[in-house]
Amino acid sequence: MYRVLLVDDDPHIQFTNETFLKKQGYQVFCAENGAAALAVARTAALDAVVLDVDMPDMDGISVCRRLREISGVPVIFLSAYACTDDRIRGLMAGGDDYLAKPYSLVELELRLRLRIQRRRNIETKEVLRFAQLEIDLGLREVRYAGVSARFTTLEFDLLAFLAQNPGQVFSYEQLYDRVWNSPMNQGIHNLQVAMARVRQKLDQLCPGFHYIETVRRKGYRFLPQPGEPS
């Protein structure tokens, strides 16, 4: 039985989601605001969180950032706004998925199940190794000499994709299409910001090594260090 926290200030949406997921066999916790959600997350062993973006006092993006300080549980955002920048903001805050309202309850449950299974390391156990750098695709962790660093969902997906294709240059459009799985619209600046954070975190985690190279006017590529397999 998967344990899911539903966070929404709309009682109708909350009741509808809760009723459907309980019928699918989920154990459901509910919270009507960010403070209540964080309180549940600190005490319950959760498998996933379904989080409304548009809430008073503390919006979903802020809740997700706070949640990421205490948990790596998958987070699926719900929002009436589905523009590219909003979705990327959610992913950069540490979210795992984004579903626009109105949505299908069947799709919500499917996305929940897939995210939970990935988190439980059912989907893959592959670990990419480059000397002391390890990119664990199952646990979605980045480690260097046994020390781990926290990457948001978008940051990890970008790094993992590049590391799975070492030496190959990918443009902004290709990265957006391959990682986001949708055509490029308006997100180049956000992608640049995300890549800058990936590089910064890698440089801090692996001092003296520069695994990601910016190829001027072309894009980015992952470079194994000398002596490592490519």
CSV table of C-alpha atoms in Angstrom, one decimal:
chain,number,residue,atom,x,y,z
A,1,MET,CA,0.0,0.0,0.0
A,2,TYR,CA,1.5,3.3,-1.1
A,3,ARG,CA,1.2,6.3,1.3
A,4,VAL,CA,0.3,9.6,-0.3
A,5,LEU,CA,-0.1,13.1,1.1
A,6,LEU,CA,-2.6,15.3,-0.7
A,7,VAL,CA,-2.2,19.0,-0.2
A,8,ASP,CA,-4.9,21.4,-1.5
A,9,ASP,CA,-7.0,24.2,-0.1
A,10,ASP,CA,-9.9,23.3,-2.3
A,11,PRO,CA,-12.1,20.8,-0.4
A,12,HIS,CA,-13.8,19.5,-3.5
A,13,ILE,CA,-10.6,18.6,-5.3
A,14,GLN,CA,-9.2,17.2,-2.1
A,15,PHE,CA,-12.2,14.9,-1.6
A,16,THR,CA,-12.3,13.8,-5.2
A,17,ASN,CA,-8.6,12.9,-5.2
A,18,GLU,CA,-8.8,11.2,-1.8
A,19,THR,CA,-11.8,9.1,-2.8
A,20,PHE,CA,-10.3,7.9,-6.1
A,21,LEU,CA,-6.9,7.1,-4.7
A,22,LYS,CA,-8.4,5.2,-1.7
A,23,LYS,CA,-10.3,3.1,-4.2
A,24,GLN,CA,-7.0,2.3,-5.9
A,25,GLY,CA,-5.6,1.0,-2.6
A,26,TYR,CA,-3.6,4.0,-1.5
A,27,GLN,CA,-3.3,5.1,2.1
A,28,VAL,CA,-4.1,8.9,1.9
A,29,PHE,CA,-3.1,11.7,4.2
A,30,CYS,CA,-4.6,15.2,3.7
A,31,ALA,CA,-3.5,18.7,4.4
A,32,GLU,CA,-5.2,22.0,3.5
A,33,ASN,CA,-2.2,24.3,3.6
A,34,GLY,CA,1.6,24.3,3.5
A,35,ALA,CA,2.2,24.3,7.3
A,36,ALA,CA,-0.1,21.3,7.8
A,37,ALA,CA,1.6,19.5,4.9
A,38,LEU,CA,5.1,19.9,6.4
A,39,ALA,CA,3.9,18.7,9.8
A,40,VAL,CA,2.6,15.5,8.2
A,41,ALA,CA,5.8,15.0,6.2
A,42,ARG,CA,7.9,15.2,9.3
A,43,THR,CA,5.9,12.5,11.1
A,44,ALA,CA,4.5,10.1,8.4
A,45,ALA,CA,6.5,7.7,6.2
A,46,LEU,CA,5.3,9.0,2.8
A,47,ASP,CA,5.8,7.5,-0.7
A,48,ALA,CA,4.7,10.6,-2.6
A,49,VAL,CA,3.1,14.1,-2.3
A,50,VAL,CA,0.5,15.6,-4.5
A,51,LEU,CA,0.9,19.3,-4.1
A,52,ASP,CA,-1.3,22.2,-5.3
A,53,VAL,CA,0.7,25.2,-6.4
A,54,ASP,CA,-1.8,28.0,-5.8
A,55,MET,CA,-2.4,28.1,-2.1
A,56,PRO,CA,-2.7,31.1,0.3
A,57,ASP,CA,0.0,31.9,2.9
A,58,MET,CA,2.6,29.4,1.5
A,59,ASP,CA,2.4,28.4,-2.1
A,60,GLY,CA,3.3,24.9,-3.4
A,61,ILE,CA,6.7,26.0,-4.7
A,62,SER,CA,7.7,27.2,-1.2
A,63,VAL,CA,6.3,24.1,0.4
A,64,CYS,CA,8.3,21.9,-2.0
A,65,ARG,CA,11.6,23.8,-1.2
A,66,ARG,CA,10.9,23.3,2.6
A,67,LEU,CA,10.0,19.7,2.0
A,68,ARG,CA,13.2,19.0,0.2
A,69,GLU,CA,15.1,20.0,3.3
A,70,ILE,CA,13.7,16.9,5.1
A,71,SER,CA,12.7,14.5,2.4
A,72,GLY,CA,13.4,13.2,-1.1
A,73,VAL,CA,9.8,11.9,-1.5
A,74,PRO,CA,8.4,12.3,-5.0
A,75,VAL,CA,6.3,15.5,-5.5
A,76,ILE,CA,3.7,16.0,-8.2
A,77,PHE,CA,2.5,19.5,-8.6
A,78,LEU,CA,-1.1,20.4,-9.5
A,79,SER,CA,-1.9,23.8,-11.0
A,80,ALA,CA,-4.4,25.6,-13.2
A,81,TYR,CA,-1.4,27.3,-14.9
A,82,ALA,CA,0.6,25.2,-17.3
A,83,CYS,CA,3.0,27.6,-19.0
A,84,THR,CA,6.6,26.4,-19.4
A,85,ASP,CA,8.1,28.8,-16.9
A,86,ASP,CA,5.7,27.7,-14.2
A,87,ARG,CA,6.5,24.0,-14.8
A,88,ILE,CA,10.3,24.6,-14.8
A,89,ARG,CA,10.0,26.6,-11.6
A,90,GLY,CA,8.3,23.6,-10.0
A,91,LEU,CA,11.0,21.2,-11.1
A,92,MET,CA,13.8,23.5,-10.1
A,93,ALA,CA,12.2,23.7,-6.6
A,94,GLY,CA,12.6,19.9,-6.3
A,95,GLY,CA,9.4,18.7,-7.8
A,96,ASP,CA,9.2,15.5,-9.9
A,97,ASP,CA,6.2,16.0,-12.1
A,98,TYR,CA,3.6,18.6,-13.0
A,99,LEU,CA,0.0,18.1,-13.9
A,100,ALA,CA,-2.3,20.9,-15.2
A,101,LYS,CA,-5.8,21.3,-14.0
A,102,PRO,CA,-8.3,20.0,-15.1
A,103,TYR,CA,-6.6,16.5,-15.2
A,104,SER,CA,-7.6,12.9,-15.4
A,105,LEU,CA,-7.7,11.0,-12.1
A,106,VAL,CA,-6.4,7.9,-14.0
A,107,GLU,CA,-3.4,9.9,-15.2
A,108,LEU,CA,-2.8,11.3,-11.7
A,109,GLU,CA,-2.7,7.8,-10.3
A,110,LEU,CA,-0.5,6.5,-13.1
A,111,ARG,CA,2.0,9.3,-12.6
A,112,LEU,CA,2.0,8.7,-8.8
A,113,ARG,CA,2.6,5.0,-9.3
A,114,LEU,CA,5.5,5.5,-11.7
A,115,ARG,CA,7.2,8.1,-9.5
A,116,ILE,CA,6.9,5.9,-6.5
A,117,GLN,CA,8.2,2.8,-8.3
A,118,ARG,CA,11.2,4.8,-9.6
A,119,ARG,CA,11.9,6.0,-6.1
A,120,ARG,CA,11.8,2.5,-4.8
A,121,ASN,CA,14.4,1.5,-7.3
A,122,ILE,CA,12.1,-0.7,-9.3
A,123,GLU,CA,12.7,0.9,-12.7
A,124,THR,CA,16.5,0.7,-12.8
A,125,LYS,CA,19.5,-0.1,-10.6
A,126,GLU,CA,22.1,1.3,-13.0
A,127,VAL,CA,24.9,3.4,-11.6
A,128,LEU,CA,27.0,5.5,-13.9
A,129,ARG,CA,30.6,5.6,-12.7
A,130,PHE,CA,33.4,8.0,-13.7
A,131,ALA,CA,36.3,7.3,-11.3
A,132,GLN,CA,35.0,8.5,-7.9
A,133,LEU,CA,31.9,10.2,-9.4
A,134,GLU,CA,28.8,8.1,-9.2
A,135,ILE,CA,25.4,9.0,-10.7
A,136,ASP,CA,22.9,6.5,-9.3
A,137,LEU,CA,20.0,6.4,-11.7
A,138,GLY,CA,17.9,4.2,-9.4
A,139,LEU,CA,18.3,6.2,-6.2
A,140,ARG,CA,18.7,9.4,-8.1
A,141,GLU,CA,21.7,10.4,-6.2
A,142,VAL,CA,25.0,12.0,-7.1
A,143,ARG,CA,28.1,10.9,-5.1
A,144,TYR,CA,31.8,11.7,-5.2
A,145,ALA,CA,34.2,9.7,-3.0
A,146,GLY,CA,31.3,8.6,-0.9
A,147,VAL,CA,30.0,12.2,-0.4
A,148,SER,CA,26.6,13.0,-1.9
A,149,ALA,CA,25.1,16.3,-3.1
A,150,ARG,CA,21.4,17.2,-3.5
A,151,PHE,CA,20.2,17.9,-7.0
A,152,THR,CA,16.7,19.0,-7.9
A,153,THR,CA,14.7,16.7,-10.2
A,154,LEU,CA,15.5,18.9,-13.3
A,155,GLU,CA,19.1,19.2,-12.4
A,156,PHE,CA,19.5,15.5,-11.9
A,157,ASP,CA,17.7,14.6,-15.1
A,158,LEU,CA,20.0,17.0,-17.1
A,159,LEU,CA,23.1,15.6,-15.5
A,160,ALA,CA,22.0,12.0,-16.0
A,161,PHE,CA,21.1,12.5,-19.6
A,162,LEU,CA,24.5,14.1,-20.4
A,163,ALA,CA,26.4,11.5,-18.5
A,164,GLN,CA,24.6,8.7,-20.4
A,165,ASN,CA,25.9,10.3,-23.6
A,166,PRO,CA,29.5,11.3,-22.7
A,167,GLY,CA,31.4,13.5,-25.2
A,168,GLN,CA,28.3,14.3,-27.2
A,169,VAL,CA,27.2,17.9,-27.6
A,170,PHE,CA,23.5,18.7,-27.0
A,171,SER,CA,21.9,22.1,-27.8
A,172,TYR,CA,19.4,23.8,-25.5
A,173,GLU,CA,16.6,22.6,-27.8
A,174,GLN,CA,17.8,19.0,-27.7
A,175,LEU,CA,18.2,19.0,-23.9
A,176,TYR,CA,14.8,20.6,-23.5
A,177,ASP,CA,13.2,18.0,-25.9
A,178,ARG,CA,15.0,15.0,-24.5
A,179,VAL,CA,14.7,15.8,-20.8
A,180,TRP,CA,11.4,17.6,-20.7
A,181,ASN,CA,10.0,15.4,-23.5
A,182,SER,CA,8.2,18.2,-25.2
A,183,PRO,CA,9.1,20.8,-27.9
A,184,MET,CA,11.1,23.9,-26.9
A,185,ASN,CA,8.8,26.9,-26.3
A,186,GLN,CA,10.0,29.4,-23.8
A,187,GLY,CA,12.5,28.0,-21.4
A,188,ILE,CA,16.0,28.6,-22.6
A,189,HIS,CA,16.8,31.0,-19.8
A,190,ASN,CA,15.5,28.5,-17.2
A,191,LEU,CA,17.5,25.8,-18.8
A,192,GLN,CA,20.7,27.9,-18.7
A,193,VAL,CA,20.1,28.6,-15.0
A,194,ALA,CA,19.5,24.9,-14.3
A,195,MET,CA,22.7,23.9,-16.1
A,196,ALA,CA,24.7,26.6,-14.2
A,197,ARG,CA,23.5,25.1,-11.0
A,198,VAL,CA,24.5,21.6,-12.1
A,199,ARG,CA,28.0,22.8,-13.0
A,200,GLN,CA,28.3,24.7,-9.7
A,201,LYS,CA,27.2,21.7,-7.6
A,202,LEU,CA,29.5,19.3,-9.5
A,203,ASP,CA,32.5,21.7,-9.1
A,204,GLN,CA,31.8,21.9,-5.4
A,205,LEU,CA,31.3,18.1,-5.1
A,206,CYS,CA,34.3,17.2,-7.3
A,207,PRO,CA,37.0,19.9,-6.6
A,208,GLY,CA,39.5,20.2,-9.4
A,209,PHE,CA,37.4,18.3,-12.0
A,210,HIS,CA,35.1,19.9,-14.6
A,211,TYR,CA,32.7,17.3,-16.0
A,212,ILE,CA,30.4,19.5,-17.9
A,213,GLU,CA,31.7,21.7,-20.7
A,214,THR,CA,29.9,24.6,-22.4
A,215,VAL,CA,30.4,24.5,-26.1
A,216,ARG,CA,30.0,28.1,-27.4
A,217,ARG,CA,26.9,28.6,-29.5
A,218,LYS,CA,26.3,24.8,-29.6
A,219,GLY,CA,25.3,23.6,-26.1
A,220,TYR,CA,26.8,21.3,-23.4
A,221,ARG,CA,28.6,18.0,-23.1
A,222,PHE,CA,29.7,15.7,-20.4
A,223,LEU,CA,33.4,15.0,-20.4
A,224,PRO,CA,34.9,12.0,-18.5
A,225,GLN,CA,38.2,12.9,-16.9
A,226,PRO,CA,41.5,11.7,-18.4
A,227,GLY,CA,41.9,8.0,-17.9
A,228,GLU,CA,38.2,7.3,-17.4
A,229,PRO,CA,36.0,5.3,-19.7
A,230,SER,CA,34.0,7.3,-22.2
